[in-house]
Amino acid sequence: MMQFFLAGVLSAVIAYLLGSISFSILFTKFFSHKDIRSMGSGNAGTTNVLRSVGAKAAVCTFVFDFAKGVVAVLIGKLIFQAFYPTAGLANVMSEFEFVQYGAFIAAAFCVLGHDFPVFFGFKGGKGVLTSWSITLLIDWRLFVITIVVFIVLLLITRVVSIGSIAAAISLPVSVFPLTFFVDYLQHGVGSVTYCVVVSLISLFLGGLLIWKHRSNIKRIREGTEKKLSIHKEK
């Protein structure tokens, strides 16, 4: 178990530091020489960059925020994969299960870094894009489910926060049925412990995302939440 602990700590630290690189702040400073946290909604995220700075800065933010989530999870998986042969857990869990723990640990800490970045005074974004990107390497089914939910709600309401909150809810709602009923019961992949642990991590991620949207939820209730619009660059 010491190998598992070491792999977990290493993955968590690297993922948190990667997540702490706030590209919305960096690209806003590059394109407008301002702090995105003092513009528009005050959120260090792609949507606020799009509204307050423009499409170029938003696209750059989107690409790099998405990439850091993918890279963080990939590193977590590679670290756990490297530790597995010497972990002495071959009779307890499969390599797939061991590596997936690394993916979920890295995912959680990458989002924490994005939301509370050590490099920017622990004031970051809401983690929507990063939370979405991490699902790409964790489980492509979760990636598809969350993006479909987001797009459908966005097209219906034209309110980004509603799509984001719905996607956040769909993550933990989807994880347990997929890992337990499909992977474990039908295909014998993983274990009951694995299903419960990753479901709890997903519940944490979804809950954190919803909590970060508490001001949006208040505006939605009041009917004052803005619909999607794009800042016209000069």
CSV table of C-alpha atoms in Angstrom, one decimal:
chain,number,residue,atom,x,y,z
A,1,MET,CA,0.0,0.0,0.0
A,2,MET,CA,3.0,2.3,0.4
A,3,GLN,CA,3.5,2.3,-3.3
A,4,PHE,CA,-0.2,3.3,-3.8
A,5,PHE,CA,0.2,6.1,-1.3
A,6,LEU,CA,3.4,7.4,-2.9
A,7,ALA,CA,1.9,7.3,-6.4
A,8,GLY,CA,-1.2,9.0,-5.1
A,9,VAL,CA,0.7,11.9,-3.5
A,10,LEU,CA,2.9,12.3,-6.5
A,11,SER,CA,-0.1,12.4,-8.9
A,12,ALA,CA,-2.0,14.8,-6.6
A,13,VAL,CA,0.8,17.3,-6.3
A,14,ILE,CA,1.6,17.3,-10.1
A,15,ALA,CA,-2.1,17.5,-11.0
A,16,TYR,CA,-2.7,20.3,-8.5
A,17,LEU,CA,0.2,22.4,-9.8
A,18,LEU,CA,-0.9,21.9,-13.4
A,19,GLY,CA,-4.5,22.8,-12.5
A,20,SER,CA,-3.2,26.0,-10.8
A,21,ILE,CA,-1.9,27.4,-14.1
A,22,SER,CA,-4.9,29.7,-14.8
A,23,PHE,CA,-4.8,30.2,-18.6
A,24,SER,CA,-7.8,32.5,-18.5
A,25,ILE,CA,-5.8,34.9,-16.3
A,26,LEU,CA,-2.6,34.6,-18.4
A,27,PHE,CA,-4.3,35.0,-21.8
A,28,THR,CA,-6.4,37.9,-20.6
A,29,LYS,CA,-3.3,39.7,-19.4
A,30,PHE,CA,-1.6,38.9,-22.8
A,31,PHE,CA,-4.5,40.2,-24.9
A,32,SER,CA,-5.9,43.0,-22.8
A,33,HIS,CA,-3.3,43.6,-20.0
A,34,LYS,CA,-6.1,43.3,-17.4
A,35,ASP,CA,-7.1,40.7,-14.8
A,36,ILE,CA,-10.1,38.7,-15.9
A,37,ARG,CA,-11.1,38.4,-12.3
A,38,SER,CA,-11.9,42.2,-12.3
A,39,MET,CA,-13.9,42.0,-15.5
A,40,GLY,CA,-17.4,40.9,-16.3
A,41,SER,CA,-18.6,38.3,-13.9
A,42,GLY,CA,-15.3,38.2,-12.2
A,43,ASN,CA,-14.9,34.5,-12.9
A,44,ALA,CA,-11.5,33.2,-14.3
A,45,GLY,CA,-13.2,31.0,-16.9
A,46,THR,CA,-13.6,30.7,-20.7
A,47,THR,CA,-17.1,32.1,-20.8
A,48,ASN,CA,-16.1,35.3,-19.0
A,49,VAL,CA,-13.1,35.6,-21.2
A,50,LEU,CA,-15.3,35.3,-24.3
A,51,ARG,CA,-17.7,37.9,-23.0
A,52,SER,CA,-15.2,40.4,-21.7
A,53,VAL,CA,-12.1,40.0,-23.8
A,54,GLY,CA,-13.0,38.3,-27.1
A,55,ALA,CA,-12.9,35.1,-29.1
A,56,LYS,CA,-9.2,34.9,-29.6
A,57,ALA,CA,-8.4,34.9,-25.9
A,58,ALA,CA,-11.4,32.6,-25.2
A,59,VAL,CA,-10.2,30.0,-27.8
A,60,CYS,CA,-6.7,30.0,-26.3
A,61,THR,CA,-8.1,29.6,-22.8
A,62,PHE,CA,-10.4,26.8,-24.0
A,63,VAL,CA,-7.6,24.9,-25.7
A,64,PHE,CA,-5.1,25.2,-22.8
A,65,ASP,CA,-7.6,24.6,-20.0
A,66,PHE,CA,-8.8,21.5,-21.8
A,67,ALA,CA,-5.3,20.3,-22.4
A,68,LYS,CA,-4.2,20.7,-18.8
A,69,GLY,CA,-7.0,18.4,-17.6
A,70,VAL,CA,-6.1,15.8,-20.2
A,71,VAL,CA,-2.3,16.0,-19.4
A,72,ALA,CA,-2.9,15.9,-15.6
A,73,VAL,CA,-5.0,12.7,-15.8
A,74,LEU,CA,-2.5,11.1,-18.3
A,75,ILE,CA,0.3,11.8,-15.9
A,76,GLY,CA,-1.7,10.3,-13.0
A,77,LYS,CA,-2.4,7.2,-15.0
A,78,LEU,CA,1.3,6.8,-16.1
A,79,ILE,CA,2.5,7.2,-12.5
A,80,PHE,CA,0.2,4.6,-11.2
A,81,GLN,CA,1.0,2.3,-14.1
A,82,ALA,CA,4.7,2.6,-13.3
A,83,PHE,CA,4.2,1.9,-9.6
A,84,TYR,CA,1.9,-1.1,-10.2
A,85,PRO,CA,4.6,-3.8,-10.8
A,86,THR,CA,6.2,-3.1,-7.4
A,87,ALA,CA,3.0,-2.4,-5.4
A,88,GLY,CA,2.4,-6.0,-4.6
A,89,LEU,CA,-1.3,-5.7,-5.1
A,90,ALA,CA,-1.7,-8.0,-8.1
A,91,ASN,CA,-3.8,-10.4,-6.0
A,92,VAL,CA,-6.0,-7.5,-4.7
A,93,MET,CA,-6.8,-5.4,-7.7
A,94,SER,CA,-6.1,-5.5,-11.4
A,95,GLU,CA,-3.8,-3.1,-13.2
A,96,PHE,CA,-6.8,-1.4,-14.8
A,97,GLU,CA,-8.3,-0.6,-11.4
A,98,PHE,CA,-5.0,0.5,-9.9
A,99,VAL,CA,-4.4,2.9,-12.8
A,100,GLN,CA,-7.9,4.3,-12.8
A,101,TYR,CA,-7.5,5.3,-9.2
A,102,GLY,CA,-4.5,7.4,-10.4
A,103,ALA,CA,-6.7,8.9,-13.1
A,104,PHE,CA,-9.5,9.9,-10.6
A,105,ILE,CA,-7.0,11.3,-8.0
A,106,ALA,CA,-5.2,13.4,-10.6
A,107,ALA,CA,-8.6,14.6,-12.0
A,108,ALA,CA,-9.8,15.7,-8.5
A,109,PHE,CA,-6.6,17.6,-7.7
A,110,CYS,CA,-6.4,19.2,-11.2
A,111,VAL,CA,-9.9,20.7,-10.7
A,112,LEU,CA,-9.0,21.8,-7.2
A,113,GLY,CA,-5.9,23.5,-8.6
A,114,HIS,CA,-8.0,25.2,-11.3
A,115,ASP,CA,-10.6,26.4,-8.7
A,116,PHE,CA,-8.0,27.4,-6.0
A,117,PRO,CA,-4.7,28.1,-7.9
A,118,VAL,CA,-1.7,28.4,-5.7
A,119,PHE,CA,0.0,30.7,-8.3
A,120,PHE,CA,-2.9,33.2,-8.3
A,121,GLY,CA,-3.9,33.7,-4.7
A,122,PHE,CA,-6.2,30.6,-4.6
A,123,LYS,CA,-8.8,32.6,-6.7
A,124,GLY,CA,-9.5,30.7,-9.9
A,125,GLY,CA,-12.4,29.6,-12.1
A,126,LYS,CA,-15.3,27.3,-11.6
A,127,GLY,CA,-13.7,24.2,-13.2
A,128,VAL,CA,-16.3,23.5,-15.9
A,129,LEU,CA,-13.9,23.0,-18.8
A,130,THR,CA,-11.3,21.2,-16.8
A,131,SER,CA,-13.9,18.9,-15.2
A,132,TRP,CA,-15.1,18.1,-18.7
A,133,SER,CA,-11.6,17.4,-20.1
A,134,ILE,CA,-10.6,15.0,-17.4
A,135,THR,CA,-13.5,12.7,-18.3
A,136,LEU,CA,-11.9,12.2,-21.8
A,137,LEU,CA,-9.1,10.0,-20.3
A,138,ILE,CA,-11.1,8.6,-17.4
A,139,ASP,CA,-14.0,7.2,-19.4
A,140,TRP,CA,-15.0,8.3,-22.9
A,141,ARG,CA,-18.6,7.5,-22.0
A,142,LEU,CA,-18.6,10.1,-19.3
A,143,PHE,CA,-17.1,12.6,-21.7
A,144,VAL,CA,-19.9,12.0,-24.2
A,145,ILE,CA,-22.7,12.1,-21.6
A,146,THR,CA,-21.5,15.3,-20.0
A,147,ILE,CA,-20.9,17.2,-23.2
A,148,VAL,CA,-24.3,16.1,-24.7
A,149,VAL,CA,-26.1,17.2,-21.5
A,150,PHE,CA,-24.2,20.5,-21.6
A,151,ILE,CA,-24.9,21.2,-25.3
A,152,VAL,CA,-28.6,20.3,-25.1
A,153,LEU,CA,-29.2,22.5,-22.1
A,154,LEU,CA,-27.2,25.4,-23.7
A,155,LEU,CA,-29.1,25.2,-27.0
A,156,ILE,CA,-32.4,25.2,-25.1
A,157,THR,CA,-31.7,28.0,-22.6
A,158,ARG,CA,-28.6,29.8,-24.1
A,159,VAL,CA,-27.5,30.0,-20.5
A,160,VAL,CA,-24.0,28.5,-20.0
A,161,SER,CA,-24.4,28.1,-16.3
A,162,ILE,CA,-27.5,26.0,-16.6
A,163,GLY,CA,-25.7,23.6,-19.1
A,164,SER,CA,-22.7,23.5,-16.7
A,165,ILE,CA,-24.8,22.7,-13.7
A,166,ALA,CA,-26.7,20.0,-15.5
A,167,ALA,CA,-23.5,18.5,-16.7
A,168,ALA,CA,-22.1,18.5,-13.2
A,169,ILE,CA,-25.2,16.6,-12.0
A,170,SER,CA,-24.8,14.1,-14.8
A,171,LEU,CA,-21.3,13.2,-13.8
A,172,PRO,CA,-21.9,11.4,-10.5
A,173,VAL,CA,-25.3,10.2,-11.7
A,174,SER,CA,-23.6,8.4,-14.5
A,175,VAL,CA,-20.5,7.0,-12.8
A,176,PHE,CA,-22.0,4.4,-10.5
A,177,PRO,CA,-24.4,2.8,-13.1
A,178,LEU,CA,-21.6,2.6,-15.6
A,179,THR,CA,-18.9,1.2,-13.3
A,180,PHE,CA,-21.1,-1.1,-11.3
A,181,PHE,CA,-23.9,-2.3,-13.5
A,182,VAL,CA,-22.1,-2.3,-16.9
A,183,ASP,CA,-18.3,-2.7,-16.1
A,184,TYR,CA,-18.5,-4.8,-12.9
A,185,LEU,CA,-21.6,-6.9,-13.2
A,186,GLN,CA,-21.6,-7.4,-17.0
A,187,HIS,CA,-17.9,-7.5,-17.8
A,188,GLY,CA,-16.2,-8.3,-14.5
A,189,VAL,CA,-14.1,-5.2,-14.6
A,190,GLY,CA,-13.1,-3.5,-11.3
A,191,SER,CA,-14.6,-4.2,-7.9
A,192,VAL,CA,-17.4,-3.0,-5.7
A,193,THR,CA,-14.9,-1.0,-3.7
A,194,TYR,CA,-13.6,0.6,-6.9
A,195,CYS,CA,-17.2,1.5,-8.0
A,196,VAL,CA,-17.9,3.1,-4.6
A,197,VAL,CA,-14.7,5.1,-4.4
A,198,VAL,CA,-14.8,6.5,-7.9
A,199,SER,CA,-18.5,7.3,-7.5
A,200,LEU,CA,-17.6,9.3,-4.3
A,201,ILE,CA,-14.9,11.2,-6.1
A,202,SER,CA,-17.3,12.0,-8.9
A,203,LEU,CA,-19.8,13.2,-6.4
A,204,PHE,CA,-17.2,15.4,-4.9
A,205,LEU,CA,-16.3,16.9,-8.3
A,206,GLY,CA,-19.9,17.4,-9.3
A,207,GLY,CA,-20.7,18.9,-5.9
A,208,LEU,CA,-17.7,21.3,-6.1
A,209,LEU,CA,-18.8,22.4,-9.6
A,210,ILE,CA,-22.3,23.1,-8.4
A,211,TRP,CA,-21.0,25.0,-5.3
A,212,LYS,CA,-18.8,27.2,-7.5
A,213,HIS,CA,-22.0,28.1,-9.4
A,214,ARG,CA,-23.9,29.2,-6.3
A,215,SER,CA,-24.0,32.9,-7.5
A,216,ASN,CA,-25.2,31.7,-10.9
A,217,ILE,CA,-28.0,29.7,-9.2
A,218,LYS,CA,-29.1,32.8,-7.3
A,219,ARG,CA,-29.3,34.8,-10.5
A,220,ILE,CA,-31.1,32.0,-12.3
A,221,ARG,CA,-33.7,32.0,-9.6
A,222,GLU,CA,-34.0,35.8,-9.9
A,223,GLY,CA,-34.2,35.6,-13.6
A,224,THR,CA,-31.1,37.9,-14.1
A,225,GLU,CA,-28.6,35.3,-15.4
A,226,LYS,CA,-27.1,36.5,-18.7
A,227,LYS,CA,-27.5,34.5,-21.9
A,228,LEU,CA,-24.4,33.7,-24.0
A,229,SER,CA,-23.0,36.6,-25.9
A,230,ILE,CA,-19.6,37.4,-27.4
A,231,HIS,CA,-17.5,40.4,-26.9
A,232,LYS,CA,-16.8,42.2,-30.2
A,233,GLU,CA,-13.1,42.6,-30.7
A,234,LYS,CA,-11.7,45.8,-32.2
